[in-house]
Tab-separated table of C-alpha atoms in Angstrom:
chain	number	residue	atom	x	y	z
A	15	SER	CA	-0.400	16.756	3.716
A	16	GLN	CA	0.031	14.014	6.251
A	17	GLU	CA	3.436	12.423	6.626
A	18	LEU	CA	4.277	9.165	8.310
A	19	GLU	CA	7.704	8.345	9.644
A	20	GLN	CA	8.595	4.759	10.422
A	21	SER	CA	11.441	3.584	12.587
A	22	PRO	CA	13.644	1.757	12.348
A	23	GLN	CA	14.112	1.592	8.582
A	24	SER	CA	15.501	-1.902	8.908
A	25	LEU	CA	15.737	-4.438	11.662
A	26	ILE	CA	17.636	-7.712	11.964
A	27	VAL	CA	16.726	-9.950	14.882
A	28	GLN	CA	17.440	-13.475	15.982
A	29	GLU	CA	14.526	-15.881	15.873
A	30	GLY	CA	12.658	-15.862	19.161
A	31	LYS	CA	13.405	-12.246	19.986
A	32	ASN	CA	10.769	-9.557	20.491
A	33	LEU	CA	10.759	-6.397	18.402
A	34	THR	CA	8.889	-3.137	17.979
A	35	ILE	CA	8.304	-0.963	14.931
A	36	ASN	CA	7.081	2.596	15.322
A	37	CYS	CA	5.006	4.837	13.105
A	38	THR	CA	4.723	8.558	13.859
A	39	SER	CA	2.318	10.888	12.117
A	40	SER	CA	2.635	14.622	11.520
A	41	LYS	CA	-1.124	14.951	12.095
A	42	THR	CA	-3.866	13.271	14.093
A	43	LEU	CA	-4.588	9.813	12.815
A	44	TYR	CA	-8.192	8.985	11.934
A	45	GLY	CA	-7.400	5.462	10.888
A	46	LEU	CA	-4.049	3.720	11.093
A	47	TYR	CA	-3.404	0.612	9.052
A	48	TRP	CA	-0.584	-1.890	9.313
A	49	TYR	CA	0.352	-3.938	6.276
A	50	LYS	CA	3.039	-6.504	5.583
A	51	GLN	CA	4.740	-6.955	2.237
A	52	LYS	CA	7.006	-9.707	1.046
A	53	TYR	CA	9.390	-8.999	-1.809
A	54	GLY	CA	7.643	-9.163	-5.160
A	55	GLU	CA	4.217	-9.465	-3.615
A	56	GLY	CA	1.328	-7.224	-2.709
A	57	LEU	CA	0.485	-5.790	0.670
A	58	ILE	CA	-1.245	-8.008	3.184
A	59	PHE	CA	-3.559	-6.264	5.632
A	60	LEU	CA	-2.663	-6.911	9.274
A	61	MET	CA	-4.670	-4.564	11.467
A	62	MET	CA	-6.494	-1.255	11.616
A	63	LEU	CA	-6.648	1.044	14.626
A	64	GLN	CA	-9.017	3.930	14.984
A	65	LYS	CA	-9.509	4.919	18.585
A	66	GLY	CA	-6.939	6.537	20.845
A	67	GLY	CA	-5.501	3.940	23.206
A	68	GLU	CA	-6.751	1.081	21.040
A	69	GLU	CA	-4.773	-2.146	20.963
A	70	LYS	CA	-5.288	-5.142	18.691
A	71	SER	CA	-3.556	-8.482	18.488
A	72	HIS	CA	-3.336	-11.190	15.879
A	73	GLU	CA	-1.321	-14.245	16.719
A	74	LYS	CA	2.014	-12.869	17.915
A	75	ILE	CA	1.585	-9.369	16.501
A	76	THR	CA	0.163	-6.530	18.601
A	77	ALA	CA	-0.503	-3.007	17.390
A	78	LYS	CA	-1.303	0.011	19.524
A	79	LEU	CA	-2.456	3.545	18.798
A	80	ASP	CA	-1.473	6.085	21.414
A	81	GLU	CA	-4.010	8.268	23.216
A	82	LYS	CA	-3.149	11.355	21.190
A	83	LYS	CA	-3.574	9.356	17.975
A	84	GLN	CA	-0.317	10.470	16.434
A	85	GLN	CA	1.801	7.394	16.974
A	86	SER	CA	1.379	3.672	16.555
A	87	SER	CA	3.611	0.756	17.406
A	88	LEU	CA	3.706	-2.780	16.097
A	89	HIS	CA	5.143	-5.370	18.438
A	90	ILE	CA	6.098	-8.911	17.488
A	91	THR	CA	6.617	-11.427	20.258
A	92	ALA	CA	8.958	-14.384	19.801
A	93	SER	CA	9.735	-13.559	16.171
A	94	GLN	CA	9.904	-16.289	13.536
A	95	PRO	CA	11.391	-16.362	10.027
A	96	SER	CA	7.827	-16.175	8.698
A	97	HIS	CA	7.571	-12.666	10.166
A	98	ALA	CA	10.256	-11.397	7.813
A	99	GLY	CA	9.192	-8.793	5.288
A	100	ILE	CA	8.467	-5.106	4.974
A	101	TYR	CA	6.002	-3.604	7.425
A	102	LEU	CA	4.177	-0.487	6.301
A	103	CYS	CA	1.911	1.797	8.234
A	104	GLY	CA	-0.762	3.735	6.372
A	105	ALA	CA	-2.914	6.638	7.496
A	106	GLY	CA	-6.435	7.212	6.245
A	107	GLY	CA	-7.111	10.600	4.687
A	108	LEU	CA	-10.267	12.667	4.396
A	109	LEU	CA	-11.013	11.146	1.017
A	110	ARG	CA	-10.254	7.697	2.436
A	111	GLN	CA	-7.038	7.428	0.469
A	112	LEU	CA	-4.014	6.051	2.323
A	113	THR	CA	-0.673	7.722	2.877
A	114	PHE	CA	2.074	5.229	3.639
A	115	GLY	CA	5.250	5.355	5.651
A	116	SER	CA	8.502	4.334	4.010
A	117	GLY	CA	8.402	0.888	5.553
A	118	THR	CA	10.518	-1.170	7.939
A	119	GLN	CA	12.474	-4.077	6.509
A	120	LEU	CA	12.474	-6.944	9.011
A	121	THR	CA	14.907	-9.832	8.776
A	122	VAL	CA	14.605	-12.734	11.218
A	123	LEU	CA	17.670	-14.945	11.446
A	124	PRO	CA	17.048	-18.623	12.141
B	30	ASP	CA	-13.164	-15.374	-2.826
B	31	ALA	CA	-10.704	-14.094	-5.410
B	32	GLY	CA	-8.715	-11.130	-4.284
B	33	VAL	CA	-7.738	-8.155	-6.400
B	34	ILE	CA	-6.438	-9.404	-9.732
B	35	GLN	CA	-3.789	-7.549	-11.713
B	36	SER	CA	-2.305	-8.263	-15.091
B	37	PRO	CA	0.276	-8.607	-16.340
B	38	ARG	CA	2.440	-9.509	-13.341
B	39	HIS	CA	5.568	-8.463	-15.181
B	40	GLU	CA	5.999	-6.126	-18.124
B	41	VAL	CA	9.192	-5.225	-19.914
B	42	THR	CA	8.955	-2.642	-22.635
B	43	GLU	CA	11.063	-0.166	-24.503
B	44	MET	CA	11.014	3.558	-23.956
B	45	GLY	CA	8.315	5.255	-25.994
B	46	GLN	CA	5.978	2.294	-26.054
B	47	GLU	CA	2.469	2.334	-24.660
B	48	VAL	CA	1.877	0.278	-21.529
B	49	THR	CA	-1.510	-0.776	-20.179
B	50	LEU	CA	-1.921	-2.252	-16.736
B	51	ARG	CA	-5.162	-3.942	-15.742
B	52	CYS	CA	-7.001	-4.461	-12.502
B	53	LYS	CA	-10.071	-6.373	-11.420
B	54	PRO	CA	-11.209	-5.318	-7.951
B	55	ILE	CA	-12.847	-7.579	-5.407
B	56	SER	CA	-16.471	-8.132	-6.332
B	57	GLY	CA	-18.756	-5.744	-4.467
B	58	HIS	CA	-16.035	-3.231	-3.679
B	59	ASN	CA	-16.852	0.245	-4.938
B	60	SER	CA	-13.543	2.070	-4.419
B	61	LEU	CA	-10.405	1.403	-6.421
B	62	PHE	CA	-6.901	2.787	-5.960
B	63	TRP	CA	-3.781	2.746	-8.133
B	64	TYR	CA	-0.414	3.017	-6.356
B	65	ARG	CA	3.176	3.067	-7.532
B	66	GLN	CA	6.053	1.720	-5.453
B	67	THR	CA	9.724	2.575	-5.969
B	68	MET	CA	12.757	2.349	-3.751
B	69	MET	CA	13.236	6.096	-3.839
B	70	ARG	CA	9.685	7.263	-3.210
B	71	GLY	CA	8.041	4.330	-1.482
B	72	LEU	CA	4.356	3.681	-2.034
B	73	GLU	CA	2.509	6.582	-3.672
B	74	LEU	CA	-1.163	6.949	-4.501
B	75	LEU	CA	-1.693	7.769	-8.170
B	76	ILE	CA	-5.474	7.907	-8.497
B	77	TYR	CA	-8.582	6.887	-6.612
B	78	PHE	CA	-12.019	5.952	-8.010
B	79	ASN	CA	-15.267	5.770	-6.112
B	80	ASN	CA	-18.230	4.163	-7.888
B	81	ASN	CA	-16.194	4.250	-11.116
B	82	VAL	CA	-15.681	8.017	-10.894
B	83	PRO	CA	-12.172	9.453	-10.408
B	84	ILE	CA	-12.146	11.296	-7.078
B	85	ASP	CA	-8.515	12.252	-6.632
B	86	ASP	CA	-5.939	12.090	-9.430
B	87	SER	CA	-3.487	14.535	-7.906
B	88	GLY	CA	-0.898	11.788	-7.649
B	89	MET	CA	-0.813	11.100	-11.375
B	90	PRO	CA	2.692	12.233	-12.290
B	91	GLU	CA	2.197	13.535	-15.811
B	92	ASP	CA	-0.145	13.676	-18.752
B	93	ARG	CA	1.519	10.516	-19.982
B	94	PHE	CA	-0.430	8.669	-17.301
B	95	SER	CA	-4.150	8.035	-17.605
B	96	ALA	CA	-6.559	5.764	-15.763
B	97	LYS	CA	-10.045	4.595	-16.542
B	98	MET	CA	-12.709	2.596	-14.807
B	99	PRO	CA	-15.387	1.784	-17.388
B	100	ASN	CA	-17.304	-0.439	-14.978
B	101	ALA	CA	-17.238	-1.676	-11.402
B	102	SER	CA	-15.166	-4.729	-12.214
B	103	PHE	CA	-12.363	-3.343	-14.352
B	104	SER	CA	-9.812	-0.556	-14.391
B	105	THR	CA	-6.795	0.296	-16.511
B	106	LEU	CA	-3.730	2.429	-15.984
B	107	LYS	CA	-2.074	3.516	-19.188
B	108	ILE	CA	1.329	5.081	-19.744
B	109	GLN	CA	1.942	6.599	-23.156
B	110	PRO	CA	4.746	7.087	-24.005
B	111	SER	CA	6.616	5.148	-21.350
B	112	GLU	CA	9.981	6.306	-19.988
B	113	PRO	CA	12.675	4.479	-17.980
B	114	ARG	CA	11.770	6.489	-14.857
B	115	ASP	CA	8.326	4.882	-14.948
B	116	SER	CA	9.895	1.580	-13.953
B	117	ALA	CA	8.261	0.544	-10.688
B	118	VAL	CA	5.770	-1.863	-9.180
B	119	TYR	CA	2.204	-0.725	-9.750
B	120	PHE	CA	-0.421	-1.872	-7.289
B	121	CYS	CA	-4.162	-1.804	-7.498
B	122	ALA	CA	-6.266	-1.905	-4.321
B	123	SER	CA	-9.993	-2.018	-3.709
B	124	ARG	CA	-12.251	-1.263	-0.801
B	125	LEU	CA	-15.894	-1.384	0.154
B	126	SER	CA	-16.577	2.253	0.832
B	127	GLY	CA	-18.275	3.124	4.082
B	128	SER	CA	-16.690	4.291	7.277
B	129	ILE	CA	-12.965	3.821	7.494
B	130	ASP	CA	-12.562	0.604	5.568
B	131	THR	CA	-9.616	-1.549	4.724
B	132	GLN	CA	-8.012	-1.536	1.300
B	133	TYR	CA	-7.057	-4.886	-0.165
B	134	PHE	CA	-4.112	-4.960	-2.521
B	135	GLY	CA	-3.427	-6.929	-5.659
B	136	PRO	CA	-0.087	-8.678	-6.262
B	137	GLY	CA	1.225	-5.800	-8.357
B	138	THR	CA	2.651	-5.378	-11.844
B	139	ARG	CA	6.408	-5.001	-12.057
B	140	LEU	CA	7.108	-2.637	-14.954
B	141	THR	CA	10.534	-2.253	-16.488
B	142	VAL	CA	11.022	0.355	-19.189
B	143	LEU	CA	14.300	-0.029	-21.045
């Protein structure tokens, strides 16, 4: 079965700083999803990457999928307190189900 | 557009009681997923329906867990009898099946079994 490893597990940054979260897969990724979760709430879809080398941006968040399609990174530029939460990467399976990483807890200090 | 709707949002029950969680997927979506989230195990897929038919239930932990989808707009996850180790947040997600398509999650049901 596919396993996803996220790093770091937790991250504390000062507001305005840039940060990167990584997601590494044990197998080739056919679809890589990034979600954000706030405590007590559901997962909010951020972005989906499918092609090797693909890069997508939304506001100050950029996600990339490497050429070999086994690693993705999520980069936040000039972080804000509103970026705080848990970021999860999910990999699409053959039956279209998602396997999730363990998540990265982001805290942004004002 | 209403997103995925789950009820109840919070459930506290005693060990041995039956618990039923409910989900209404986004209208027009034909795939539905039930997940469980705990600190220890993270987010785990329990069961997946496509066009109301269970496709993969390998994540259902025990016979105490059962899920149904009687129609395209409603699904239930039942635990009978419940145990303290079932305490978790249960999420429902739906998707319009096609190529690789995004799943949209409900707000979750926080279950506490005493």
